[in-house]
mmCIF file of C-alpha atoms in Angstrom:
data_model
loop_
_atom_site.group_PDB
_atom_site.id
_atom_site.type_symbol
_atom_site.label_atom_id
_atom_site.label_comp_id
_atom_site.label_asym_id
_atom_site.label_seq_id
_atom_site.Cartn_x
_atom_site.Cartn_y
_atom_site.Cartn_z
ATOM 1 C CA MET A 1 -3.245 8.908 -1.966
ATOM 2 C CA LYS A 2 -3.142 5.146 -2.002
ATOM 3 C CA GLY A 3 -4.257 3.349 1.158
ATOM 4 C CA ARG A 4 -4.908 5.138 4.433
ATOM 5 C CA PRO A 5 -2.678 8.221 4.712
ATOM 6 C CA THR A 6 -1.099 9.192 8.009
ATOM 7 C CA PRO A 7 -2.808 11.910 10.089
ATOM 8 C CA GLU A 8 0.113 14.222 9.296
ATOM 9 C CA ARG A 9 -0.397 13.766 5.556
ATOM 10 C CA VAL A 10 -4.134 14.422 5.886
ATOM 11 C CA VAL A 11 -3.495 17.675 7.770
ATOM 12 C CA ALA A 12 -0.890 18.728 5.195
ATOM 13 C CA MET A 13 -3.358 17.967 2.413
ATOM 14 C CA PHE A 14 -6.035 20.183 3.971
ATOM 15 C CA ASP A 15 -3.512 22.955 4.487
ATOM 16 C CA ARG A 16 -2.655 22.710 0.790
ATOM 17 C CA ILE A 17 -6.239 22.824 -0.497
ATOM 18 C CA ALA A 18 -7.387 25.565 1.927
ATOM 19 C CA PRO A 19 -7.360 28.339 -0.742
ATOM 20 C CA HIS A 20 -9.992 26.627 -2.896
ATOM 21 C CA TYR A 21 -11.677 24.399 -0.291
ATOM 22 C CA ASP A 22 -14.949 26.350 -0.009
ATOM 23 C CA ALA A 23 -15.318 26.897 -3.760
ATOM 24 C CA MET A 24 -14.735 23.198 -4.441
ATOM 25 C CA ASN A 25 -17.272 22.192 -1.781
ATOM 26 C CA THR A 26 -19.920 24.389 -3.391
ATOM 27 C CA LEU A 27 -19.075 23.021 -6.834
ATOM 28 C CA MET A 28 -18.967 19.385 -5.708
ATOM 29 C CA THR A 29 -22.322 19.566 -3.921
ATOM 30 C CA GLY A 30 -24.179 21.931 -6.231
ATOM 31 C CA GLY A 31 -24.566 24.285 -3.276
ATOM 32 C CA LEU A 32 -26.223 21.658 -1.081
ATOM 33 C CA ASP A 33 -23.420 21.911 1.474
ATOM 34 C CA ARG A 34 -25.105 25.081 2.777
ATOM 35 C CA VAL A 35 -28.414 23.215 3.196
ATOM 36 C CA TRP A 36 -26.704 20.311 4.950
ATOM 37 C CA ARG A 37 -24.967 22.621 7.417
ATOM 38 C CA ARG A 38 -28.302 24.258 8.193
ATOM 39 C CA ASP A 39 -29.811 20.823 8.859
ATOM 40 C CA ALA A 40 -26.958 20.007 11.240
ATOM 41 C CA LEU A 41 -27.438 23.242 13.164
ATOM 42 C CA ASP A 42 -31.185 22.607 13.366
ATOM 43 C CA ALA A 43 -30.462 19.155 14.823
ATOM 44 C CA ALA A 44 -28.175 20.675 17.479
ATOM 45 C CA GLU A 45 -31.154 22.687 18.820
ATOM 46 C CA LEU A 46 -29.032 25.731 19.598
ATOM 47 C CA GLY A 47 -30.246 28.800 21.419
ATOM 48 C CA PRO A 48 -28.965 32.057 22.938
ATOM 49 C CA GLY A 49 -26.298 31.685 25.591
ATOM 50 C CA MET A 50 -25.259 28.134 24.671
ATOM 51 C CA ARG A 51 -21.665 26.884 24.481
ATOM 52 C CA VAL A 52 -20.817 25.004 21.274
ATOM 53 C CA LEU A 53 -17.767 23.108 20.040
ATOM 54 C CA ASP A 54 -17.360 22.561 16.295
ATOM 55 C CA VAL A 55 -14.715 19.890 15.678
ATOM 56 C CA ALA A 56 -12.837 19.688 12.357
ATOM 57 C CA THR A 57 -14.165 23.178 11.718
ATOM 58 C CA GLY A 58 -12.105 23.763 8.564
ATOM 59 C CA THR A 59 -12.803 27.240 7.235
ATOM 60 C CA GLY A 60 -15.336 27.800 10.007
ATOM 61 C CA LYS A 61 -18.654 27.864 8.182
ATOM 62 C CA LEU A 62 -20.461 25.563 10.616
ATOM 63 C CA ALA A 63 -18.931 27.329 13.637
ATOM 64 C CA LEU A 64 -19.988 30.752 12.377
ATOM 65 C CA GLY A 65 -23.467 29.414 11.661
ATOM 66 C CA ALA A 66 -23.628 28.163 15.246
ATOM 67 C CA ALA A 67 -22.425 31.538 16.522
ATOM 68 C CA ALA A 68 -25.370 33.272 14.870
ATOM 69 C CA ARG A 69 -27.748 30.945 16.703
ATOM 70 C CA VAL A 70 -26.247 31.206 20.190
ATOM 71 C CA ALA A 71 -26.064 35.011 20.196
ATOM 72 C CA PRO A 72 -26.470 36.912 22.384
ATOM 73 C CA GLY A 73 -24.379 35.572 25.196
ATOM 74 C CA GLY A 74 -23.248 32.301 23.621
ATOM 75 C CA GLN A 75 -19.768 31.078 22.851
ATOM 76 C CA VAL A 76 -18.452 28.844 20.048
ATOM 77 C CA VAL A 77 -15.092 27.112 19.725
ATOM 78 C CA GLY A 78 -13.970 26.057 16.247
ATOM 79 C CA LEU A 79 -11.255 23.386 16.447
ATOM 80 C CA ASP A 80 -9.096 21.993 13.643
ATOM 81 C CA PRO A 81 -5.552 20.601 13.282
ATOM 82 C CA ALA A 82 -4.871 22.385 9.961
ATOM 83 C CA ALA A 83 -3.318 25.827 10.421
ATOM 84 C CA GLU A 84 -4.184 27.118 6.944
ATOM 85 C CA MET A 85 -7.834 26.149 7.303
ATOM 86 C CA LEU A 86 -7.983 27.955 10.648
ATOM 87 C CA ALA A 87 -6.319 31.007 9.117
ATOM 88 C CA ARG A 88 -9.194 31.216 6.649
ATOM 89 C CA ALA A 89 -11.722 30.698 9.431
ATOM 90 C CA ARG A 90 -10.184 33.575 11.378
ATOM 91 C CA ARG A 91 -10.347 35.846 8.345
ATOM 92 C CA ALA A 92 -13.995 34.925 7.801
ATOM 93 C CA SER A 93 -14.808 35.641 11.439
ATOM 94 C CA ARG A 94 -13.320 39.132 11.244
ATOM 95 C CA SER A 95 -15.879 40.042 8.578
ATOM 96 C CA SER A 96 -18.792 38.364 10.386
ATOM 97 C CA ALA A 97 -21.195 40.125 12.726
ATOM 98 C CA VAL A 98 -20.876 37.193 15.138
ATOM 99 C CA GLY A 99 -17.159 36.570 14.617
ATOM 100 C CA ARG A 100 -16.191 37.711 18.108
ATOM 101 C CA THR A 101 -18.349 34.930 19.522
ATOM 102 C CA VAL A 102 -15.966 32.304 18.097
ATOM 103 C CA THR A 103 -12.589 31.185 19.448
ATOM 104 C CA TRP A 104 -10.363 29.232 17.042
ATOM 105 C CA VAL A 105 -8.222 26.409 18.436
ATOM 106 C CA GLN A 106 -5.640 24.258 16.661
ATOM 107 C CA ALA A 107 -5.840 20.789 18.211
ATOM 108 C CA ASP A 108 -6.451 17.085 17.620
ATOM 109 C CA ALA A 109 -10.040 15.802 17.614
ATOM 110 C CA GLU A 110 -8.959 12.551 19.244
ATOM 111 C CA SER A 111 -7.539 14.382 22.274
ATOM 112 C CA LEU A 112 -9.738 17.414 22.853
ATOM 113 C CA PRO A 113 -8.181 20.009 25.196
ATOM 114 C CA PHE A 114 -11.356 20.562 27.226
ATOM 115 C CA ALA A 115 -12.782 19.278 30.479
ATOM 116 C CA ASP A 116 -15.634 16.777 30.611
ATOM 117 C CA GLY A 117 -19.068 18.298 30.083
ATOM 118 C CA THR A 118 -17.862 21.683 28.812
ATOM 119 C CA PHE A 119 -20.242 22.246 25.869
ATOM 120 C CA ASP A 120 -24.008 22.351 25.474
ATOM 121 C CA ALA A 121 -23.626 21.002 21.923
ATOM 122 C CA VAL A 122 -20.801 19.428 19.918
ATOM 123 C CA THR A 123 -20.805 19.297 16.119
ATOM 124 C CA ILE A 124 -18.541 17.820 13.472
ATOM 125 C CA GLY A 125 -19.197 18.406 9.777
ATOM 126 C CA PHE A 126 -17.425 16.436 7.046
ATOM 127 C CA GLY A 127 -14.551 15.617 9.364
ATOM 128 C CA LEU A 128 -15.173 12.317 11.134
ATOM 129 C CA ARG A 129 -14.169 10.170 8.165
ATOM 130 C CA ASN A 130 -10.759 11.887 8.072
ATOM 131 C CA LEU A 131 -9.828 10.828 11.612
ATOM 132 C CA PRO A 132 -7.677 7.760 12.256
ATOM 133 C CA ASP A 133 -10.024 6.234 14.853
ATOM 134 C CA VAL A 134 -13.727 7.047 14.567
ATOM 135 C CA GLU A 135 -14.523 5.280 17.832
ATOM 136 C CA VAL A 136 -11.971 7.283 19.835
ATOM 137 C CA ALA A 137 -13.122 10.541 18.245
ATOM 138 C CA LEU A 138 -16.773 9.880 19.067
ATOM 139 C CA GLY A 139 -15.774 9.106 22.639
ATOM 140 C CA GLU A 140 -14.083 12.505 22.853
ATOM 141 C CA LEU A 141 -17.101 14.318 21.369
ATOM 142 C CA ALA A 142 -19.362 12.629 23.914
ATOM 143 C CA ARG A 143 -16.954 13.325 26.789
ATOM 144 C CA VAL A 144 -16.895 17.102 26.341
ATOM 145 C CA ALA A 145 -20.670 17.374 25.839
ATOM 146 C CA ALA A 146 -22.580 18.579 28.892
ATOM 147 C CA PRO A 147 -25.259 16.331 30.405
ATOM 148 C CA GLY A 148 -28.266 16.536 28.112
ATOM 149 C CA GLY A 149 -26.152 18.133 25.383
ATOM 150 C CA ARG A 150 -26.323 17.010 21.777
ATOM 151 C CA VAL A 151 -23.607 15.543 19.583
ATOM 152 C CA VAL A 152 -24.238 16.066 15.860
ATOM 153 C CA VAL A 153 -22.301 14.318 13.083
ATOM 154 C CA LEU A 154 -22.684 15.472 9.472
ATOM 155 C CA GLU A 155 -20.813 13.320 6.969
ATOM 156 C CA ILE A 156 -20.625 12.123 3.379
ATOM 157 C CA ALA A 157 -21.552 8.447 3.083
ATOM 158 C CA ALA A 158 -21.728 6.057 0.159
ATOM 159 C CA PRO A 159 -25.337 5.153 -0.757
ATOM 160 C CA SER A 160 -25.977 1.411 -0.804
ATOM 161 C CA GLY A 161 -28.098 1.342 -3.947
ATOM 162 C CA GLY A 162 -30.553 3.064 -6.271
ATOM 163 C CA PRO A 163 -30.071 6.246 -8.292
ATOM 164 C CA SER A 164 -28.097 7.905 -5.496
ATOM 165 C CA ALA A 165 -25.460 5.163 -5.640
ATOM 166 C CA ILE A 166 -25.089 5.643 -9.406
ATOM 167 C CA LEU A 167 -24.776 9.410 -8.961
ATOM 168 C CA TYR A 168 -22.236 8.929 -6.177
ATOM 169 C CA ARG A 169 -20.057 6.615 -8.274
ATOM 170 C CA THR A 170 -20.246 8.899 -11.297
ATOM 171 C CA TRP A 171 -19.797 12.217 -9.556
ATOM 172 C CA PHE A 172 -17.645 11.675 -6.456
ATOM 173 C CA GLN A 173 -15.536 8.809 -7.755
ATOM 174 C CA ARG A 174 -14.960 10.004 -11.327
ATOM 175 C CA VAL A 175 -15.800 13.666 -11.886
ATOM 176 C CA VAL A 176 -14.651 15.204 -8.593
ATOM 177 C CA PRO A 177 -11.043 13.916 -8.846
ATOM 178 C CA ARG A 178 -10.828 15.442 -12.337
ATOM 179 C CA LEU A 179 -12.133 18.757 -11.036
ATOM 180 C CA GLY A 180 -9.535 18.601 -8.292
ATOM 181 C CA ALA A 181 -6.818 18.037 -10.871
ATOM 182 C CA LEU A 182 -7.846 21.253 -12.627
ATOM 183 C CA VAL A 183 -6.936 23.230 -9.492
ATOM 184 C CA GLY A 184 -3.737 21.267 -8.940
ATOM 185 C CA SER A 185 -5.093 19.007 -6.175
ATOM 186 C CA GLY A 186 -5.980 15.790 -7.929
ATOM 187 C CA ASP A 187 -4.532 13.650 -5.134
ATOM 188 C CA ALA A 188 -6.636 15.414 -2.494
ATOM 189 C CA TYR A 189 -9.840 14.901 -4.422
ATOM 190 C CA ARG A 190 -8.973 11.290 -5.151
ATOM 191 C CA TYR A 191 -8.656 10.965 -1.396
ATOM 192 C CA LEU A 192 -12.295 12.074 -0.970
ATOM 193 C CA PRO A 193 -13.973 8.911 -2.357
ATOM 194 C CA ASP A 194 -11.293 6.764 -0.706
ATOM 195 C CA SER A 195 -12.073 8.291 2.698
ATOM 196 C CA VAL A 196 -15.807 7.820 2.185
ATOM 197 C CA GLY A 197 -15.181 4.185 1.271
ATOM 198 C CA ARG A 198 -13.403 3.649 4.607
ATOM 199 C CA TYR A 199 -16.066 5.449 6.645
ATOM 200 C CA PRO A 200 -18.333 3.068 8.616
ATOM 201 C CA ALA A 201 -21.854 2.430 7.374
ATOM 202 C CA PRO A 202 -24.519 4.694 8.920
ATOM 203 C CA LEU A 203 -25.882 2.010 11.230
ATOM 204 C CA ARG A 204 -22.374 1.289 12.485
ATOM 205 C CA VAL A 205 -21.770 4.995 13.207
ATOM 206 C CA ALA A 206 -24.984 5.000 15.242
ATOM 207 C CA GLU A 207 -23.763 1.943 17.175
ATOM 208 C CA LEU A 208 -20.429 3.635 17.902
ATOM 209 C CA MET A 209 -22.206 6.749 19.150
ATOM 210 C CA ALA A 210 -24.284 4.633 21.510
ATOM 211 C CA ALA A 211 -21.149 2.809 22.667
ATOM 212 C CA ALA A 212 -19.622 6.215 23.461
ATOM 213 C CA GLY A 213 -22.432 6.760 25.962
ATOM 214 C CA LEU A 214 -24.829 8.807 23.851
ATOM 215 C CA LEU A 215 -28.562 8.227 24.186
ATOM 216 C CA GLU A 216 -31.457 8.510 21.733
ATOM 217 C CA VAL A 217 -29.087 8.100 18.779
ATOM 218 C CA ARG A 218 -30.798 8.518 15.439
ATOM 219 C CA TRP A 219 -29.715 9.184 11.881
ATOM 220 C CA ARG A 220 -31.104 9.999 8.453
ATOM 221 C CA TRP A 221 -30.052 10.670 4.892
ATOM 222 C CA LEU A 222 -30.179 14.314 3.890
ATOM 223 C CA LEU A 223 -31.278 15.826 0.581
ATOM 224 C CA GLY A 224 -29.378 14.120 -2.228
ATOM 225 C CA ARG A 225 -28.918 10.894 -0.183
ATOM 226 C CA MET A 226 -25.127 11.130 -0.185
ATOM 227 C CA VAL A 227 -24.824 12.739 3.255
ATOM 228 C CA THR A 228 -25.933 11.421 6.639
ATOM 229 C CA LEU A 229 -26.880 13.277 9.806
ATOM 230 C CA HIS A 230 -26.422 11.490 13.142
ATOM 231 C CA VAL A 231 -27.618 12.922 16.463
ATOM 232 C CA GLY A 232 -27.190 11.673 20.019
ATOM 233 C CA ARG A 233 -27.630 13.123 23.503
ATOM 234 C CA ARG A 234 -25.279 12.952 26.489
ATOM 235 C CA ALA A 235 -26.945 11.255 29.434
ATOM 236 C CA LEU A 236 -28.172 13.367 32.331
ATOM 237 C CA PRO A 237 -26.436 12.816 35.694
#
């Protein structure tokens, strides 16, 4: 995909790669995607009875991880615009001990179908860079978070220098598109480094979160230094 694809093309692309999405993620990250999701859930500070929204949920791994932490009595909503990704999330939830805790919703992250202050925590994992307007999306995440609730953003980001930058250029920009071609999705996995290149720098993401009304915004690189974790808190009344 050359240039910035339309939202419709991005959704269609994720529908197309849904059958091998999880396997490719594990291959691309050497299994670190599981560690990164755990870090994101730790940052959300979840507990029994909490209400959680996972935006751009994809195949539902982060949402199901959240469900395990808010049981008993909690509720998780996994939201995504791609029907095929949600179909896989629903299948995964049927075989999960906490699957009944999760409701799956097909909707747009930039116009969330929930009232202000609905959720005790809002997460988005590897999805923010795919949205047309990062600022609008962060505003929506902050809007539906309850007072005092946390907003957690997990995302791939291009390292600015050092060994991690060399690894990023070699692996994500050269090897990953070739791996994608082997499963018939070369264009989708060429899109990956392009989307990361368009994603704002970590400090800018933190500024946008603060501009959305979130307090105590902080961020850090995770293991491997190719993924960032941002956390902010909705102001109390």
